[in-house]
Coordinates of C-alpha atoms in Angstrom, one line a residue:
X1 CA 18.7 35.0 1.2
X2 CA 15.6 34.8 -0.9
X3 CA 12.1 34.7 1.3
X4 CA 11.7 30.5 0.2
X5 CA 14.9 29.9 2.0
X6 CA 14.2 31.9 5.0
X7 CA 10.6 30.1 5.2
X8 CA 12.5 27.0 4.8
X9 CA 14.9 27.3 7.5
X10 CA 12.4 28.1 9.8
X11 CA 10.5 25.1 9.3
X12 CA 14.0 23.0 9.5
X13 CA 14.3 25.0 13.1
X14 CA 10.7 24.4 14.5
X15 CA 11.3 20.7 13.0
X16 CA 14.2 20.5 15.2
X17 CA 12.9 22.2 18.3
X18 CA 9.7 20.1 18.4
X19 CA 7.7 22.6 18.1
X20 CA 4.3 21.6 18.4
X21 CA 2.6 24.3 16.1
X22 CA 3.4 21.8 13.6
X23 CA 1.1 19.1 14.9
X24 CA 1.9 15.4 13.4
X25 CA 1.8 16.1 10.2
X26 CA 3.9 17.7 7.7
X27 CA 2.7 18.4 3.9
X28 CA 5.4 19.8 2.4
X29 CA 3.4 20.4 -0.6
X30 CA 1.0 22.8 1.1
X31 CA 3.6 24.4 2.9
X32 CA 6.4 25.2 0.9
X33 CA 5.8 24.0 -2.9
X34 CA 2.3 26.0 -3.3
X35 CA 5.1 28.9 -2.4
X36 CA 8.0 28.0 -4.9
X37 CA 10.0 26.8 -2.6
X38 CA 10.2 22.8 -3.5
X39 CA 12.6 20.5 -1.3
X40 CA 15.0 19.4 -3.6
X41 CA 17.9 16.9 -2.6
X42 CA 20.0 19.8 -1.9
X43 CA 17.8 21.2 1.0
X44 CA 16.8 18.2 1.9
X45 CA 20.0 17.2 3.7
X46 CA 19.0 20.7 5.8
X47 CA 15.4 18.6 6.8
X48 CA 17.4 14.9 7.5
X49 CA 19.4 16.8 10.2
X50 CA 16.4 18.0 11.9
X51 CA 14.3 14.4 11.2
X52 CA 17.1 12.7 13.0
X53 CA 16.6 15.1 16.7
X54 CA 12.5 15.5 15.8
X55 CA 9.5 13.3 18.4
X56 CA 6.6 14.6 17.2
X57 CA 5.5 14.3 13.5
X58 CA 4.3 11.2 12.4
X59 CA 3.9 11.7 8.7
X60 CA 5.6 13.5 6.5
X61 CA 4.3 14.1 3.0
X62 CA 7.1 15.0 0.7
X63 CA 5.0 14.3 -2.7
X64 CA 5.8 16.5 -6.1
X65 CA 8.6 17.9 -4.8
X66 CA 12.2 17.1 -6.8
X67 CA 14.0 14.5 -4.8
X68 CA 16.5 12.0 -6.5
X69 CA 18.2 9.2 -5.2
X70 CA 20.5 11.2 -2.9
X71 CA 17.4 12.8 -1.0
X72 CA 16.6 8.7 -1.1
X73 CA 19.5 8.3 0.6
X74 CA 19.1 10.6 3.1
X75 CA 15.9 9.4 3.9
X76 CA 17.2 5.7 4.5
X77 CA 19.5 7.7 7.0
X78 CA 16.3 9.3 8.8
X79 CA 14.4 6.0 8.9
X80 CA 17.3 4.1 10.2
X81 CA 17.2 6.4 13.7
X82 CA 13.5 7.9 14.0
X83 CA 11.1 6.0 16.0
X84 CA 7.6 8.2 15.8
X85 CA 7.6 8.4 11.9
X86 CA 4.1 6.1 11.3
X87 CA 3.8 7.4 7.4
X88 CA 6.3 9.0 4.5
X89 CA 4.7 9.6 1.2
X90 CA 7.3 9.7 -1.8
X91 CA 5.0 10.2 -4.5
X92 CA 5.6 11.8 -8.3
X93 CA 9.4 12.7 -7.0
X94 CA 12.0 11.4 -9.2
X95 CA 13.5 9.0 -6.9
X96 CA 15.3 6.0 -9.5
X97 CA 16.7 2.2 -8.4
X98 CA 19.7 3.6 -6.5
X99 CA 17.3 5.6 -4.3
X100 CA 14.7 2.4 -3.5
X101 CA 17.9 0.5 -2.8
X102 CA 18.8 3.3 0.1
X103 CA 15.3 3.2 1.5
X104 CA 14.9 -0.6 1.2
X105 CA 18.1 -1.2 3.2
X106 CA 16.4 1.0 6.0
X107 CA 12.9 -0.4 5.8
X108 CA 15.0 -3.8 7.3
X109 CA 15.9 -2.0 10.7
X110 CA 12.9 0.4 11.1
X111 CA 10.5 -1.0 13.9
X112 CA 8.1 2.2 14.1
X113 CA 7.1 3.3 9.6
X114 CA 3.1 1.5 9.0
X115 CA 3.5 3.2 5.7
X116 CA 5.5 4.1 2.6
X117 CA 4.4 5.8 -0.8
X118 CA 6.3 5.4 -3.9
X119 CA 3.9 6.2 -6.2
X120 CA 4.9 7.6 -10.1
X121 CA 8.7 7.7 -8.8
X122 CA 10.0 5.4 -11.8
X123 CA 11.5 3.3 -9.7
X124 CA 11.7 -0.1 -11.3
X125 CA 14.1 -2.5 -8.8
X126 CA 11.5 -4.1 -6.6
X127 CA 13.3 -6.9 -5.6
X128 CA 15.0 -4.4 -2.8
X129 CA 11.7 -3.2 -1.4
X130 CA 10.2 -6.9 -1.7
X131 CA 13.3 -8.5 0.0
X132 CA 13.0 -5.9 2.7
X133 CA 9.1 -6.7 3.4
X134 CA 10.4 -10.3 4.2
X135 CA 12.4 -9.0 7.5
X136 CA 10.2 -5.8 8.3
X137 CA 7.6 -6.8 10.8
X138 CA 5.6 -3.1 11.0
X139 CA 5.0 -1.8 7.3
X140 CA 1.1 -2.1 6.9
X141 CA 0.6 -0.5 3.4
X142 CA 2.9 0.0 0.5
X143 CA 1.6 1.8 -2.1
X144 CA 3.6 1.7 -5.3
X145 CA 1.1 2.3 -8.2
X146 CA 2.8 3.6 -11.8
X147 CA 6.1 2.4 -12.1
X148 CA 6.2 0.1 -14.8
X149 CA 6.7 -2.9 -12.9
X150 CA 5.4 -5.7 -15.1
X151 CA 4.8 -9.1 -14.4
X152 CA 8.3 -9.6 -13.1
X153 CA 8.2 -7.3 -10.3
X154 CA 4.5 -7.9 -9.2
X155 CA 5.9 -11.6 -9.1
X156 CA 8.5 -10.3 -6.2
X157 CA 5.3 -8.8 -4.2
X158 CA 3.3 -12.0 -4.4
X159 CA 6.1 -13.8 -3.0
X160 CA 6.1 -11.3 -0.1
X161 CA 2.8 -12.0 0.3
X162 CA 3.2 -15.9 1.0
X163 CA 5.3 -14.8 4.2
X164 CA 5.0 -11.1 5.3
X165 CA 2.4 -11.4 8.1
X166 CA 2.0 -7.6 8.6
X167 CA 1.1 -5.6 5.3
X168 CA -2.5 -5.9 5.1
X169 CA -3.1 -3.0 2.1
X170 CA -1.0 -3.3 -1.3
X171 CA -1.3 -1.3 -3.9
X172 CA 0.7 -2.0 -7.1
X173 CA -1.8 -0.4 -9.9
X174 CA -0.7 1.0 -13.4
X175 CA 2.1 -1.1 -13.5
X176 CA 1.7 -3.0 -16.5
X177 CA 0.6 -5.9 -14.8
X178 CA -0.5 -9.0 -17.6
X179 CA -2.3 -12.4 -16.9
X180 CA 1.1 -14.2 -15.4
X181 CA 1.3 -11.6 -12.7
X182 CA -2.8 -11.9 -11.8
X183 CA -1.6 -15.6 -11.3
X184 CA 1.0 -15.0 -9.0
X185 CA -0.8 -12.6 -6.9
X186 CA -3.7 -15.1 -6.9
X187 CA -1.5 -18.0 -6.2
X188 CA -0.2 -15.8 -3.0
X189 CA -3.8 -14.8 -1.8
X190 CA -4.2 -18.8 -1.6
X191 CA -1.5 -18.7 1.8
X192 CA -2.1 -15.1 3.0
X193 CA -4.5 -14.4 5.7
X194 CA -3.4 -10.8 6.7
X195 CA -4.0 -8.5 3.4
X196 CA -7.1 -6.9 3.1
X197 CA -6.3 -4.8 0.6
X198 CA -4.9 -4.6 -3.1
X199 CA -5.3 -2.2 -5.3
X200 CA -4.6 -3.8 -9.2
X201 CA -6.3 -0.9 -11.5
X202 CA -5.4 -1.0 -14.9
X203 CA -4.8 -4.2 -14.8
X204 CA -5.8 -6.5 -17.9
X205 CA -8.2 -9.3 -16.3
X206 CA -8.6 -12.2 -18.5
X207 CA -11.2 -15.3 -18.0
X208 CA -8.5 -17.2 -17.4
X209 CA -6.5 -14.4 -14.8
X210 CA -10.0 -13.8 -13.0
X211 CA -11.2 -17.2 -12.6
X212 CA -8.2 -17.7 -10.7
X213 CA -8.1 -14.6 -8.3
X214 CA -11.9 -16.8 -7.9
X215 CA -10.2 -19.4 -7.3
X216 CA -8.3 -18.1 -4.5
X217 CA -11.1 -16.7 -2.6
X218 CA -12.5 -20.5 -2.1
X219 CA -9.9 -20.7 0.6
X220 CA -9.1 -16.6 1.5
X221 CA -11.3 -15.8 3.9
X222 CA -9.4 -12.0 5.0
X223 CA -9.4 -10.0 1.4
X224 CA -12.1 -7.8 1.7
X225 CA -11.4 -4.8 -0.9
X226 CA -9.8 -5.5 -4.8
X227 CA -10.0 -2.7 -7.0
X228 CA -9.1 -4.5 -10.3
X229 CA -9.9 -1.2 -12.8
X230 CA -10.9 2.2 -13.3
X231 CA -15.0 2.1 -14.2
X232 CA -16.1 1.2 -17.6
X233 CA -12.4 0.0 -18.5
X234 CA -11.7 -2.2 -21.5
X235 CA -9.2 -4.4 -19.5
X236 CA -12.0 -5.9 -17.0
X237 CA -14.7 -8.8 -17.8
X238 CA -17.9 -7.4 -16.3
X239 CA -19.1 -10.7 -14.8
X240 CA -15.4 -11.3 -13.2
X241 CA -15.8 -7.8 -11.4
X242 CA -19.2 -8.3 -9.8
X243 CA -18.0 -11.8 -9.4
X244 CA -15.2 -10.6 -7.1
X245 CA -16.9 -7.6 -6.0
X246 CA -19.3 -10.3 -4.1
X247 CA -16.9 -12.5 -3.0
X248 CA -14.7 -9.2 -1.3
X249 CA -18.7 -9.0 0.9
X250 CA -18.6 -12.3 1.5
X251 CA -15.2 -11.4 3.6
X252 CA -16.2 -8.0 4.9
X253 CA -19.1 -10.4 6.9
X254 CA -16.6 -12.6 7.6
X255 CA -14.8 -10.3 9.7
X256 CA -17.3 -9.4 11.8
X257 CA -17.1 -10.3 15.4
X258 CA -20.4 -11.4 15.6
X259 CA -19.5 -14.8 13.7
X260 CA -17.6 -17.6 15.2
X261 CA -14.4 -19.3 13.8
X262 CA -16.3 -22.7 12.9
X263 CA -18.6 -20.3 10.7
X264 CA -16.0 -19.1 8.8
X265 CA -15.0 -22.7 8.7
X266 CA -18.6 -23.7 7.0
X267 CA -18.8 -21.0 4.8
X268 CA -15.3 -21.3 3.4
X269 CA -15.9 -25.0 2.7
X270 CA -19.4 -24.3 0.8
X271 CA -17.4 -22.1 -1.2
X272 CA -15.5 -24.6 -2.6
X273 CA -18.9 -26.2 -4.4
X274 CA -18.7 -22.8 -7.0
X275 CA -22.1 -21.7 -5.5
X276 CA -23.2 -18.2 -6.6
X277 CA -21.5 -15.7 -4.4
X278 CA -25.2 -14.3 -3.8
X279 CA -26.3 -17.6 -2.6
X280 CA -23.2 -17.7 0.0
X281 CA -24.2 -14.0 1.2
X282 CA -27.5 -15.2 2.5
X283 CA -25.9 -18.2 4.1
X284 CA -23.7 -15.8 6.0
X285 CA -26.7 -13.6 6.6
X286 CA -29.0 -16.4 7.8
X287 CA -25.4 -17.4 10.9
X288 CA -25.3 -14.3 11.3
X289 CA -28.9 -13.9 12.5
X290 CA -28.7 -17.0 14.6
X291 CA -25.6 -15.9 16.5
X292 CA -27.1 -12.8 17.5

C-alpha cells in the first residue's frame, strides 16, 4: 500500500470515528492533493461511507481534485442523509450534466447544506439545480461562476429568483452571459427581496442591459453588492458601474436597523423620479440622522 493510500484511510477512519482533531472543516486540497494523493471517484466511494456515520464537519472542500459524475453521485447519496454539512465546495473538478442531475435531486430533500460550489466544473444543465432551488428552503449561496451557461441557463436562475425566498448570494460570473440574460436577472430583482448578492463578472453590460438592472433598483430595496466585471474591463459602461455601485449604498443604508420601514417606503418612492443616486444618499443620510 503506497504512503497516499495509507494517509487516506486514516483520514476516512478519523472521518468516521468523529474525531475531533479534524475540527469542522475539511480541505482536501491542503490535506491530501498538496501530497499527490487526489480523491478521485474511486476513493471517494471510501469518504461517502464515512460522510454518511460523520457529526462533526461542517464543510468539506473537495476543490481540484478529479471527481466525475459518479463521485457526483455519491455525493447526492451523502447529502440525502447528513444533517451538519452547512458548505461543500465542488470547484475545477470535472463533474458533467449527469453529476448536477445526482446532486440536484438531493439538494430537494436536504434541510441542513447553506452552500454549494460548482465553480469551472463544465456543467452546463442548470435547469436541475434551478428546479431544485424552487423546493430547497436552506441553500443561501450558490456559486456557479465558469460554465458556459449563456443566456439560457442564467434565464433558469432568474426564475428562481422570482420565488426562492432563501438564497440571498448568487454568483453566476464567466458564464457567457449577453444583454437578454442582464434582462432576466433584472426583471427577477424587480420581485426578490431576499438576495443580496450576485456576482455577474464578465458579463457584457450594455446601455440598454444596465439601464435596466437601474431600473430594477427603483423598487429593490435588499441588493446590496453586484459585481458586474473584473476592473478596467471592456464589457462595462463606466457610468452604469458607478451608477449601480451607488445604488448597491443606497441598500447597504437601507438595511440598517436604525431606519424604519416607512423610510424605506419614502426613499424607494423618490427613487422612482431618476434622481441622482448621490442625491438619494444624502436623503437617507439626513433620516438617518433624525432617527437617531
Amino acid at each position: 500500500m503506497s504512503t497516499e493510500q495509507r494517509e487516506l484511510n486514516v483520514l476516512i477512519e478519523k472521518i468516521c470515528c468523529n474525531d475531533t482533531s479534524l475540527g469542522s472543516v475539511l480541505d482536501c486540497y491542503d490535506s491530501l492533493w498538496e501530497r499527490g494523493c487526489r480523491v478521485t471517484d474511486d476513493s471517494f466511494a471510501q469518504f461517502i461511507e464515512a460522510l454518511k456515520v460523520n457529526t462533526t464537519l461542517t464543510e468539506i472542500d473537495f476543490g481540484e481534485n478529479e471527481l466525475g459524475d459518479e463521485g457526483a453521485k455519491y455525493i447526492g447519496d451523502v447529502l440525502k442523509v447528513n444533517t451538519t454539512l452547512k458548505s461543500i465546495l465542488l470547484y475545477h473538478n470535472e463533474i458533467g450534466d449527469a453529476g448536477v442531475s445526482y446532486i440536484a435531486e438531493a439538494l430537494k430533500l436536504n434541510n441542513t447544506l447553506n452552500c454549494i460550489d460548482f465553480w469551472s466544473d463544465e456543467c452546463c444543465l442548470v435547469l436541475a439545480i434551478a428546479e431544485a432551488l424552487k423546493v430547497n428552503t436552506v441553500l443561501t449561496a450558490l456559486l456557479l461562476p465558469g460554465n458556459a451557461i449563456g443566456d439560457a441557463g442564467v434565464k433558469h436562475f432568474a426564475d428562481v429568483l422570482k420565488v426562492n425566498t432563501t438564497l440571498t448570494s448568487l454568483n453566476v460570473g464567466g458564464n457567457q452571459i449577453g444583454e437578454d440574460g442582464v434582462r432576466d436577472i433584472a426583471k427577477a430583482l424587480k420581485v426578490n427581496s431576499t438576495l443580496a448578492n450576485i456576482q455577474l463578472t464578465g458579463t457584457v453590460i450594455s446601455k440598454v442591459a444596465a439601464s435596466c438592472i437601474v431600473d430594477a433598483f427603483k423598487v429593490n430595496a435588499t441588493l446590496t453588492s453586484m459585481r458586474l466585471s473584473w476592473q478596467n474591463s471592456k464589457y462595462v459602461d463606466k457610468d452604469a458601474l458607478d451608477t449601480i455601485e451607488y445604488l448597491c449604498k443606497r441598500n447597504v443604508q437601507l438595511q440598517k436597523p436604525v431606519i424604519h420601514a416607512r423610510i424605506v417606503d419614502i426613499v424607494m418612492a423618490l427613487s422612482s423620479f431618476d434622481l441622482p443616486p448621490y442625491v438619494i444618499l444624502e436623503i437617507i443620510d439626513r433620516f438617518e440622522y433624525w432617527s437617531l
